[in-house]
Coordinates of C-alpha atoms in Angstrom, one line a residue:
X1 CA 0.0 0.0 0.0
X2 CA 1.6 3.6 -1.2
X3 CA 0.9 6.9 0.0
X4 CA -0.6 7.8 -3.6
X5 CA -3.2 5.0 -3.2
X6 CA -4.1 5.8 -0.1
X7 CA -4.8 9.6 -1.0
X8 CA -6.4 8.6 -4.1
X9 CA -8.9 6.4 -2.0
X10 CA -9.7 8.9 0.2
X11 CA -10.9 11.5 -2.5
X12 CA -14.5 10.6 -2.1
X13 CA -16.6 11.4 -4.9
X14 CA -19.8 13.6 -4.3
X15 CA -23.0 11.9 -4.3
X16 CA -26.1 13.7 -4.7
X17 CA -28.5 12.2 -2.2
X18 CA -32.3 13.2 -4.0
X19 CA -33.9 10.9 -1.1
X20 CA -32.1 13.3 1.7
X21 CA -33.3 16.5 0.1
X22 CA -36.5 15.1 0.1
X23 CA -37.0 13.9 3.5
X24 CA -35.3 18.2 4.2
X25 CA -37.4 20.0 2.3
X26 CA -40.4 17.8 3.6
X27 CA -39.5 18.4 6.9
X28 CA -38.8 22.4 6.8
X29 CA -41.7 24.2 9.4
X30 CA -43.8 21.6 9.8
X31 CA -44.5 20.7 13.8
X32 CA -46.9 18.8 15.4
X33 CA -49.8 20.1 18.2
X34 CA -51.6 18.9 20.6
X35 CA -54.5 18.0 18.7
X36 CA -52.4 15.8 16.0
X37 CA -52.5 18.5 13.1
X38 CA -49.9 19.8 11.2
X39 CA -49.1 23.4 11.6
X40 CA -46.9 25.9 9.6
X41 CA -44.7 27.6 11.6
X42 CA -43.6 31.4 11.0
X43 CA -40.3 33.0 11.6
X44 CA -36.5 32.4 12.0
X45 CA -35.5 29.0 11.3
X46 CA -32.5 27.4 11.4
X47 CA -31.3 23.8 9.7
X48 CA -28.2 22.3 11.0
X49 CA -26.7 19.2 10.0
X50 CA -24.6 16.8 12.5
X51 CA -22.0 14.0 11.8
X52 CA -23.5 12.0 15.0
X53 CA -26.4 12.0 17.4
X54 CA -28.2 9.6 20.0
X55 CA -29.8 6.7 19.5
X56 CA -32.1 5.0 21.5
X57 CA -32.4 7.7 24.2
X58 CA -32.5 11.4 25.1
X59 CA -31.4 11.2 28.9
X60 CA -28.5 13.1 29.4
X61 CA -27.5 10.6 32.6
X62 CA -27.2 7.5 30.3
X63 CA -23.8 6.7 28.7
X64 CA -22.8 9.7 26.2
X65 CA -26.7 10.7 25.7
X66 CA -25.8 14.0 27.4
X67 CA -23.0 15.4 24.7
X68 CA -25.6 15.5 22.1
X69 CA -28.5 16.6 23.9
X70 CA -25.9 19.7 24.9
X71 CA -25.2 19.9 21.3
X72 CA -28.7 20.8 20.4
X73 CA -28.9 23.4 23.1
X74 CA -31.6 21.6 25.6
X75 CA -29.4 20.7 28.9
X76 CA -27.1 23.1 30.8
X77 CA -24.6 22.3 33.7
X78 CA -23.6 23.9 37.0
X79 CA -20.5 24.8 35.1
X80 CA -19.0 25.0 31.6
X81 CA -16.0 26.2 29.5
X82 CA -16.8 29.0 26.8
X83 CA -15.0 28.8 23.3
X84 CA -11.1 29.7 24.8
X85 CA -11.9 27.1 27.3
X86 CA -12.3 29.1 30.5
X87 CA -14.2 27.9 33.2
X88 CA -17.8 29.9 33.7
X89 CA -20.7 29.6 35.9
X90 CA -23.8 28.5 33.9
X91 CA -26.6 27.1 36.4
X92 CA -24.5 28.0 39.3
X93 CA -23.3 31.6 40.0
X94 CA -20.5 30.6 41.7
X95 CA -18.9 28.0 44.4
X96 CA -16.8 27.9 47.4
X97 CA -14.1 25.3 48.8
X98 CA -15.6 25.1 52.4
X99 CA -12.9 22.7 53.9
X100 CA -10.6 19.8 51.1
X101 CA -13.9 18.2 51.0
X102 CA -16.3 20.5 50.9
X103 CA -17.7 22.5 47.9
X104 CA -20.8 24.5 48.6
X105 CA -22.2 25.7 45.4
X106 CA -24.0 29.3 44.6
X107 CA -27.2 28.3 42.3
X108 CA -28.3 31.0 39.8
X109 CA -31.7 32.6 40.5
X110 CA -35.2 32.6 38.8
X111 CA -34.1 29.5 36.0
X112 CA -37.0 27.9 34.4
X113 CA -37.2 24.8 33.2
X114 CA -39.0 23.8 29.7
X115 CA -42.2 22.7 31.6
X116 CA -42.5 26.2 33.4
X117 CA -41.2 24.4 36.7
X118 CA -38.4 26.5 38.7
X119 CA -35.2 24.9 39.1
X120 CA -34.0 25.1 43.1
X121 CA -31.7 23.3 45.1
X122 CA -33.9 20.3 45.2
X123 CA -34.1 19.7 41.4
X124 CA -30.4 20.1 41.1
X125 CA -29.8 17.6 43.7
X126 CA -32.0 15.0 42.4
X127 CA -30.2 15.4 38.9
X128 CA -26.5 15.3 39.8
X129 CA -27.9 12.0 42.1
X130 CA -29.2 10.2 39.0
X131 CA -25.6 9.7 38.0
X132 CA -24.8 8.1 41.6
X133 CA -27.2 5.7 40.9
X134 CA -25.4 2.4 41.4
X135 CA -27.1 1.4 37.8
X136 CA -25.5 3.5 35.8
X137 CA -22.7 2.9 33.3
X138 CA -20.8 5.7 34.1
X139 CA -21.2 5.8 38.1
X140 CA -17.6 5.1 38.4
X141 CA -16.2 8.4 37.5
X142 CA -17.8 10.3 40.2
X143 CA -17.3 7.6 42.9
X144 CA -15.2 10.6 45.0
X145 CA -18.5 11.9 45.6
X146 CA -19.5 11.2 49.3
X147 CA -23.2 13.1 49.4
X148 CA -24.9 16.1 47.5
X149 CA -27.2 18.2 49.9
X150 CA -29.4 21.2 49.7
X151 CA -28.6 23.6 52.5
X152 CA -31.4 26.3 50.9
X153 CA -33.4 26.6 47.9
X154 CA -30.8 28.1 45.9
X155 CA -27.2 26.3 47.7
X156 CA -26.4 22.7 47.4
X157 CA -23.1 21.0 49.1
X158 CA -21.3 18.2 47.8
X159 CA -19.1 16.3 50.0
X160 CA -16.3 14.1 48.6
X161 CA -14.5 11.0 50.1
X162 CA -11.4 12.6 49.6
X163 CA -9.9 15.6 48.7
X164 CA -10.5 15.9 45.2
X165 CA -9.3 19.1 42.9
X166 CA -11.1 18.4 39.8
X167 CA -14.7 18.7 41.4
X168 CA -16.1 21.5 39.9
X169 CA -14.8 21.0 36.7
X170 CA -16.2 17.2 36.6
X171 CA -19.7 19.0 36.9
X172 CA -19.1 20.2 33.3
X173 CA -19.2 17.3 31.7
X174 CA -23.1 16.7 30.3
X175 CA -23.8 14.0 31.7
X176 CA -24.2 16.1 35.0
X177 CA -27.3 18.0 32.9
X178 CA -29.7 19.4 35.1
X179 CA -33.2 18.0 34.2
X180 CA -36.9 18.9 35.5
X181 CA -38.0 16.4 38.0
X182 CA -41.6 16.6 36.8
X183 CA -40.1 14.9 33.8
X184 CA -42.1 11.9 33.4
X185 CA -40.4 10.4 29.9
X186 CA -37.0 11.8 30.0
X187 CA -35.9 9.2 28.0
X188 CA -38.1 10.4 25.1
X189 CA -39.2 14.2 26.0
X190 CA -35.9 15.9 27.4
X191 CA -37.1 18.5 29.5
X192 CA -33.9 20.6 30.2
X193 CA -32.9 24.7 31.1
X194 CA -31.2 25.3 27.8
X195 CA -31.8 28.0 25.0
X196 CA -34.4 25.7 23.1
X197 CA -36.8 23.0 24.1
X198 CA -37.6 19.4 22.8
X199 CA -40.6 19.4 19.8
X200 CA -40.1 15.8 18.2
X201 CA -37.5 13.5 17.4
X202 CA -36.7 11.0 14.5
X203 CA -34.3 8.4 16.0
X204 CA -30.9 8.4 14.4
X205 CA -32.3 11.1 12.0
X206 CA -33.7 14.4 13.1
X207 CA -34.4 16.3 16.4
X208 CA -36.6 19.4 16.2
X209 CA -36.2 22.0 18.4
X210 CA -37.9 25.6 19.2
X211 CA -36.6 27.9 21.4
X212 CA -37.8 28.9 25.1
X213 CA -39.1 32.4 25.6
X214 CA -37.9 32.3 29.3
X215 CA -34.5 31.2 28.4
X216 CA -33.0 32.8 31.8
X217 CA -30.0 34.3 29.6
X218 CA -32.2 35.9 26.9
X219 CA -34.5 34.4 24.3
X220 CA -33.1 33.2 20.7
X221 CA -33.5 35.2 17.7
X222 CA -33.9 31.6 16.4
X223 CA -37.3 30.3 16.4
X224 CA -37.0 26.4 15.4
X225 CA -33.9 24.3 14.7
X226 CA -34.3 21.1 12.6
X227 CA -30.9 19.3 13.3
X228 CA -30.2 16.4 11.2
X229 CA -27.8 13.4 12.0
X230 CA -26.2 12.4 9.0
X231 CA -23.4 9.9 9.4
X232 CA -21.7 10.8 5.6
X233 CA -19.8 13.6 5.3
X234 CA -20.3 14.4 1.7
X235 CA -23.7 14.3 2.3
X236 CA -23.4 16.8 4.6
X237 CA -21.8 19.1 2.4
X238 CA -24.5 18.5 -0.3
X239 CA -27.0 20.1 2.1
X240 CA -25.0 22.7 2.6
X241 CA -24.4 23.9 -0.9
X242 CA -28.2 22.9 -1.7
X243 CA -29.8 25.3 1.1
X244 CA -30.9 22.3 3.1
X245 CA -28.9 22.9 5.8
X246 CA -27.8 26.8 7.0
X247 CA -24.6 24.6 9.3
X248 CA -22.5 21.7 8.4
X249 CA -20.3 20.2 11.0
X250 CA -17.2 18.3 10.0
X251 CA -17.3 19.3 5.8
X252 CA -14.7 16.6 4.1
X253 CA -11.3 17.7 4.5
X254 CA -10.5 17.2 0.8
X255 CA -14.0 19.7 0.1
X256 CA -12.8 22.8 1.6
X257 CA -11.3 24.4 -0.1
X258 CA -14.5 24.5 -2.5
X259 CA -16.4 25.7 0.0
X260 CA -13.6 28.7 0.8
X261 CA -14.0 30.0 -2.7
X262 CA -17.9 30.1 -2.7
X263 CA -18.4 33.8 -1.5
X264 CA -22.0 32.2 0.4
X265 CA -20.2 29.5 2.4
X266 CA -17.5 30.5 5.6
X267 CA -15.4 28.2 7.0
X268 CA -14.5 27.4 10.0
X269 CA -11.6 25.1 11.3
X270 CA -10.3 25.3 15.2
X271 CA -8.5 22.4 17.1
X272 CA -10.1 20.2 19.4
X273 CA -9.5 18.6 22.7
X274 CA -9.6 15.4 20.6
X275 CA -6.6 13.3 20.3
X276 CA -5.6 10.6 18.0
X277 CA -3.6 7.9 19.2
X278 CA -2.1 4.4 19.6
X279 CA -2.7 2.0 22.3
X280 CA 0.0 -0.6 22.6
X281 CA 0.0 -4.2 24.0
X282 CA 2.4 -3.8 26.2
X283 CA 1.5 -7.4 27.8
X284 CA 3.2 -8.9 24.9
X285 CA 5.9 -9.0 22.9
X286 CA 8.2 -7.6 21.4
X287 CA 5.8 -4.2 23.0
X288 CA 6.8 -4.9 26.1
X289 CA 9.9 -3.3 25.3
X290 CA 10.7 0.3 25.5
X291 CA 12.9 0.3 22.6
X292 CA 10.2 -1.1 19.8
X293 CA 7.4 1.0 21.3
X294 CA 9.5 4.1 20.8
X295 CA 11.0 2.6 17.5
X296 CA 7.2 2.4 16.1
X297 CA 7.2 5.9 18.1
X298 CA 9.8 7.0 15.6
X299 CA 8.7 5.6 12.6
X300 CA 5.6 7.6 12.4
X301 CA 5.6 10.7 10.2
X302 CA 3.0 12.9 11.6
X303 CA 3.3 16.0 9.7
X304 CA 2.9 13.1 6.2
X305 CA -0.4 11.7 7.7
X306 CA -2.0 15.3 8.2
X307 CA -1.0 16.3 4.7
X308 CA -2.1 12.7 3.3
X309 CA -4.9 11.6 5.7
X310 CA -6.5 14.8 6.6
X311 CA -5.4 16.5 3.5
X312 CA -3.0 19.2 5.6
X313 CA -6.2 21.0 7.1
X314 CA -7.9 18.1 9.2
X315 CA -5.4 18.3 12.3
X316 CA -2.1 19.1 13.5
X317 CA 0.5 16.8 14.5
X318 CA 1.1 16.0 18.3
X319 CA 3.7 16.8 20.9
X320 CA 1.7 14.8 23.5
X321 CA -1.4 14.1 25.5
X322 CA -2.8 17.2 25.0
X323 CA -3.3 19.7 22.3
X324 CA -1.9 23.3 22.6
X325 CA -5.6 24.9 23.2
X326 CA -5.5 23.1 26.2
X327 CA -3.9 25.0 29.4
X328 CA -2.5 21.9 30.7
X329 CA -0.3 21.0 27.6
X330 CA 3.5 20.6 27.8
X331 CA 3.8 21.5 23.6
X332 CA 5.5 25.2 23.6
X333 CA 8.6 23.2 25.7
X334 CA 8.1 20.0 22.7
X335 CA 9.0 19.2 19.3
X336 CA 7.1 17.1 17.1
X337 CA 8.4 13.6 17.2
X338 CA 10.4 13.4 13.7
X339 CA 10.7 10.2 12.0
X340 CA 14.4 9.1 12.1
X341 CA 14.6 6.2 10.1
X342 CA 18.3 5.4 11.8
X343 CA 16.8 5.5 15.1
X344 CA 14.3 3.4 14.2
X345 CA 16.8 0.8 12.7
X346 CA 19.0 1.1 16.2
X347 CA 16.0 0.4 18.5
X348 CA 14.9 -2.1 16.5
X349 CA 18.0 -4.1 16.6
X350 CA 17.6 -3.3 20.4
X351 CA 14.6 -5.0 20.9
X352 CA 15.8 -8.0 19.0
X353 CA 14.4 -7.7 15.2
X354 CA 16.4 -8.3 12.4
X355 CA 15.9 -9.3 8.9
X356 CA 17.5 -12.8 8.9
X357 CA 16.1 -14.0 5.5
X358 CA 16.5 -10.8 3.5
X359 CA 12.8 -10.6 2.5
X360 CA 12.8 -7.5 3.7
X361 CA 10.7 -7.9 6.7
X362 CA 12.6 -8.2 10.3
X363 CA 11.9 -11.2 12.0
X364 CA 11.6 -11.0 16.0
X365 CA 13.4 -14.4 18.1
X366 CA 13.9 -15.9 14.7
X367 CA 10.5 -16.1 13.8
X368 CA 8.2 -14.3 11.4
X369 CA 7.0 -11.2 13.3
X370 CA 4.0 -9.2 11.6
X371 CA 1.8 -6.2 13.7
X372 CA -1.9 -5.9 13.8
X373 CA -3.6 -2.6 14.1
X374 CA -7.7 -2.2 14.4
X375 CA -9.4 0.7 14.1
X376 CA -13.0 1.4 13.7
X377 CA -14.5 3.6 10.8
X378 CA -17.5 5.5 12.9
X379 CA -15.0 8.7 12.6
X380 CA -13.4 9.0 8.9
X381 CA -9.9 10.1 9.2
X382 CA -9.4 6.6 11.7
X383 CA -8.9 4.5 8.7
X384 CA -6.8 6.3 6.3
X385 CA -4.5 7.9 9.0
X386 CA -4.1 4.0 9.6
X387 CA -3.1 3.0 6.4
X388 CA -0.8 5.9 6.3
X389 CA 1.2 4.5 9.6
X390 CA 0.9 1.1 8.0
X391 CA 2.5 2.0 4.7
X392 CA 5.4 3.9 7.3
X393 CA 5.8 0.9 9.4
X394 CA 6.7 -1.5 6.2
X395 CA 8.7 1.4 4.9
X396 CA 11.0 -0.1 8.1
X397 CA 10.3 -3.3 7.8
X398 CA 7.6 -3.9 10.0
X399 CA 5.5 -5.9 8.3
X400 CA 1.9 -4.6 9.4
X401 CA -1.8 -5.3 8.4
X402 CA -4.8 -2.8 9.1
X403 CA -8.5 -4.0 10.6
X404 CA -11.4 -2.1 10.5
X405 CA -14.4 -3.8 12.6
X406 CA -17.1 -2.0 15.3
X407 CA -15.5 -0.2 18.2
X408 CA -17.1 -2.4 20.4
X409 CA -15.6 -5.4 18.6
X410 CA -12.4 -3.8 19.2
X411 CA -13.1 -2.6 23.3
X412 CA -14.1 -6.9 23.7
X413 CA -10.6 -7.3 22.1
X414 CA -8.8 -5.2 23.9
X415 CA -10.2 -6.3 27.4
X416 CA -9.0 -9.8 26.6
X417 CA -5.8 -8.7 25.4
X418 CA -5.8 -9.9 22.3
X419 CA -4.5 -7.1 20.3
X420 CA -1.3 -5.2 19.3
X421 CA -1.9 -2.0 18.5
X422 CA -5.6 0.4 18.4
X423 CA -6.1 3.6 16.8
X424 CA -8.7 5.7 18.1
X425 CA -10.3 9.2 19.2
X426 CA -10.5 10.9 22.3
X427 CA -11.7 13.9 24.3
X428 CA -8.7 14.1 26.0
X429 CA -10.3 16.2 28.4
X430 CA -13.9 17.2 27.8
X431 CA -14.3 18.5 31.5
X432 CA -11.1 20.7 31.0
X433 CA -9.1 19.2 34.1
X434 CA -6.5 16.6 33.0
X435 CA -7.7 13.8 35.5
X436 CA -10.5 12.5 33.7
X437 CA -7.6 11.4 30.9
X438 CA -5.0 10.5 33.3
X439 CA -6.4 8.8 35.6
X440 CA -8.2 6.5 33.1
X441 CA -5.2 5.8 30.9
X442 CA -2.1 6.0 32.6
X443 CA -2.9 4.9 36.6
X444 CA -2.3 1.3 37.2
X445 CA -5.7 0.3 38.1
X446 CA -7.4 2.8 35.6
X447 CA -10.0 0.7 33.0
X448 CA -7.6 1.8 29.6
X449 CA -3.7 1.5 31.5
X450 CA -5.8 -2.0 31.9
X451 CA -5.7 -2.6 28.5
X452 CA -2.4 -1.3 27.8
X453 CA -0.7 -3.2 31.1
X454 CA 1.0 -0.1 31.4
X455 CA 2.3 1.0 35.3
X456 CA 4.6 3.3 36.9
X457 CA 4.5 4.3 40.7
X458 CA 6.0 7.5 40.1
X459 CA 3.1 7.9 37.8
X460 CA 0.5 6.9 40.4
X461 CA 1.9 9.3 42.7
X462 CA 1.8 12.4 40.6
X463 CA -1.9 11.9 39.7
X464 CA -2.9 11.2 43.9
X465 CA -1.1 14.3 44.2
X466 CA -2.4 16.4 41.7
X467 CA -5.8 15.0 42.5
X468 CA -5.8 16.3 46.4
X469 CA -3.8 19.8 45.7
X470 CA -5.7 23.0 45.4
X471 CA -2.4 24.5 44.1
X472 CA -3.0 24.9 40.1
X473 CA 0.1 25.9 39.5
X474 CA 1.5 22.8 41.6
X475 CA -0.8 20.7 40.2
X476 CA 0.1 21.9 36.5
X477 CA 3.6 20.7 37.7
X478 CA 2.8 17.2 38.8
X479 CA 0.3 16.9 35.5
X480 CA 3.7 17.8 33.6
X481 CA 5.5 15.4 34.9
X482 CA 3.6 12.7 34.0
X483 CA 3.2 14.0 30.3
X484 CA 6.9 13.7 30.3
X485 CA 7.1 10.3 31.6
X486 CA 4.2 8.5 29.3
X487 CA 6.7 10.6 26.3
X488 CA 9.6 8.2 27.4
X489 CA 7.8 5.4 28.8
X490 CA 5.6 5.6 25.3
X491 CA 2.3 3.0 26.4
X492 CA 0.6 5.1 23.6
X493 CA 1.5 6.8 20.5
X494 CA 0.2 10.3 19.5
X495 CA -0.8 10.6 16.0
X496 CA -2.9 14.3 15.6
X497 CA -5.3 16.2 17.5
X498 CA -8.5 17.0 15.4
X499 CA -9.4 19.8 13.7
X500 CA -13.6 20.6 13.8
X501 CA -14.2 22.2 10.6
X502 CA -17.9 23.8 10.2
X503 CA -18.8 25.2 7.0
X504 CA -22.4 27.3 7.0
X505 CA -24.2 30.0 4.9
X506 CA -23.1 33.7 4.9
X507 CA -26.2 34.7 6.7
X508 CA -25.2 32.7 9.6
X509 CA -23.5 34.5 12.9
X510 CA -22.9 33.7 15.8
X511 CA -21.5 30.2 15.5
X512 CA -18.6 29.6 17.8
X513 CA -16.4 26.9 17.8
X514 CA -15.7 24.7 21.2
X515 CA -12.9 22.7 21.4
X516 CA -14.2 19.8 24.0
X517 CA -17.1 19.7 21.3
X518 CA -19.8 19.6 23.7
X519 CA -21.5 23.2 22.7
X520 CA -23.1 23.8 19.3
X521 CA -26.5 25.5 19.1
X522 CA -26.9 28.3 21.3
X523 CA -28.9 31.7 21.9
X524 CA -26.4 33.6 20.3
X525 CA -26.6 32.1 16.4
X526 CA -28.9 33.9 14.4
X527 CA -29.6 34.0 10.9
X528 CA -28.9 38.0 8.6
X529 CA -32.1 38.0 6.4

């Protein structure tokens, strides 16, 4: 496989979907009342098109439900990060750190919810208690907390088991959505505090949305949203340059700069929190070594899989863990990691790999040594930034085959061990603080340094640390630390960090870009007529 193959395959020609323009333009206005009959809608209405959404439920408390229902502007949290990624009070107004395990928390005043209910310290408690709820998935990432209490209608205090810094900040993350108790279906009828409310939803395929007059930071200028889920990204585009949709998130890398020289379309391209990595095996070998890990470390050429993969616009090549947007990354004291093919070769040799038969290929103990990598295709540039590093591996002879399959096929795979190498996405850190990454992926007990075997006391001790001090700037120091340690120790590889790239009609403003991708529609988009 050569690089000229793999950015020929990736130049996806541009299918005009009729059935998709249909299903739009018979969906523009049209809402449903009470009594069951149709009715035309009058004023500002926006269409926006997604690359992903829910699917078989709207409750923000349930897996990764929440990031999408924040995407469509129905749920709020205590506390967010704006578009430079500064923490803000949203529901809250404020909090104070009573004692190292005390946080009592300032609740903002005169919020509605959708239903005309008033959100108090009661409502707020119950929500943030739904994801304490020894039934759900994701109970495990708050298990610091001890108790959440209201103290008055408008204060709540939550107690930890231990001192724990990132507190406030892990009430960002959306799965800590404040919802209406009166809710009765929340499952199906999100009933949330956000700039617009729930109308209808088409599972996998549309959500409606129109906004609420008693917004408690000012109404929309939008009146209705129709957001679409569409899974292909030159599909997306086509609605786009059709008028079907007024936003497209994630336009095709290779389409921009089509869309750049059409005086109606802007562009918009900011980096993410996302990062794009390798996990390693390092439970077997040869990757239990140091010297192959950073030998595959080497061989990568990052700045030739953003220009091939991602077409030189969808990303920039990694330093580390975290992406410069990020306060907590190490990357102004970094280079980029530069392939060095004579490195490569020394390490190699290192670790035990030579090429005894001449075929090429290096052989590891005598034997005929060949890596897998898996990958899953639900985000695009997995895939042919994987057959980029495959064609770079072989280039050193590391002979290396490439597996698409489900991610969940992969996660199954990965528990057992049976696996050498993963490419995938993540948030490296959606609630701003570097624990939620850290602690999952590089302490010893966490559920991904699990899959990787990786562990390092040292490690484990910077991240207790960090997690008890108050001290930002000590805990930036300890969080440091362990960047540098997982660069020489190498248990994963960074690849890129994403690039969101939003193309949408002229008449659009407002639209700000997030980089932990958690905030799309909001009061302040409206539409120039």
């Amino acid at each position: 496989m050569n690089i000229s193959k793999i950015k020929e395959r990736i130049k996806v020609p541009l299918l005009v979907l009729i059935l998709i323009t249909a299903v739009v333009a018979g969906s523009l206005c049209i809402d449903q009342d009470d009594s069951g009959t149709d009715t035309v809608e009058s004023g500002s209405h926006l269409n926006c098109v997604l690359a992903q959404g829910p699917s078989d439920s709207l409750d923000p408390a349930s897996k990764w439900v929440g990031w999408y229902v924040r995407e469509f502007g129905i749920y709020e949290t205590l506390f967010s990060y704006d578009e430079n990624m500064v923490l803000q009070p949203e529901l809250a107004t404020g909090y104070e750190q009573v004692s190292d395990t005390e946080w009592k928390i300032i609740l903002r005043d005169g919020v509605k919810f959708h239903d005309g209910t008033i959100m108090d310290a009661d409502s707020v408690v119950y929500s943030l208690k739904r994801v304490l709820n020894s039934e759900n998935s994701r109970k495990s990432e708050y298990d610091f907390i001890d108790s959440i209490t209201s103290e008055s209608a408008n204060t709540i205090t939550i107690t930890t088991k231990y001192p724990y810094a990132p507190t406030i900040a892990s009430l960002t993350d959306p799965i800590m959505s404040i919802v209406s108790p009166e809710a009765d279906d929340i499952k199906n009828s999100p009933v949330g505090t956000g700039p617009f409310k729930f109308k209808s939803y088409e599972r996998e395929v549309s959500i409606s949305l129109q906004k609420f007059d008693d917004y408690w930071n000012g109404a929309s200028e939008i009146d209705t949203i129709d957001a679409y889920i569409v899974g292909d990204g030159m599909t997306r585009l086509f609605m786009l340059e059709s008028g079907d949709a007024d936003i497209s998130r994630y336009i095709p890398q290779s389409e921009v700069s089509n869309i750049e020289s059409n005086e109606d379309f802007e562009i918009t391209s900011k980096e993410t929190l996302r990062s794009y990595f390798l996990y390693i095996n390092m439970n077997k070998e040869p990757f239990n070594d140091v010297n192959f890990r950073q030998a595959m470390n080497h061989a990568i050429d990052r700045q030739q899989i953003v220009d091939v993969a991602l077409e030189g616009i969808g990303g920039t090549p990694a330093e580390s863990v975290f992406p410069s947007v990020s306060q907590w990354s190490i990357n102004d004291e970094l280079e980029v990691i530069e392939r060095n093919e004579t490195m490569v070769k020394e390490l190699l040799a290192e670790a035990g790999l030579e090429d005894i038969d001449n075929d090429g290929y290096l052989e590891y103990n005598g034997e005929d040594f060949e890596i897998s990598i898996y990958t899953y295709t639900s985000r695009p540039q997995l895939k042919p930034s994987a057959e980029v590093i495959v064609t770079q591996f072989e280039s050193v002879g590391l002979k290396t085959s490439l597996t698409t399959m489900e991610g969940s096929a992969i996660e199954a795979k990965m528990v057992e061990g049976d696996y050498d190498l993963a490419l995938y996405a993540w948030g490296v850190a959606p609630t701003g603080d570097p624990d939620y990454f850290f602690s999952k992926h590089f302490y010893s007990s966490g559920t991904e340094a699990q899959k990787t075997g990786y562990s390092n006391e040292q490690v484990d001790q910077w991240i207790d640390d960090a997690k008890k001090s108050s001290d930002e700037d000590l805990r930036k120091e300890y969080y440091d630390n362990v960047q540098r340690q997982i660069l020489e120790d190498c248990p994963e590889i960074y690849i890129f960090y994403q690039n969101a790239i939003t193309g949408y009609d002229t008449k659009v403003g407002g639209y700000k870009e997030y980089p932990n991708e958690i905030t799309i529609l909001t009061k302040d988009i409206y539409l120039n007529e």
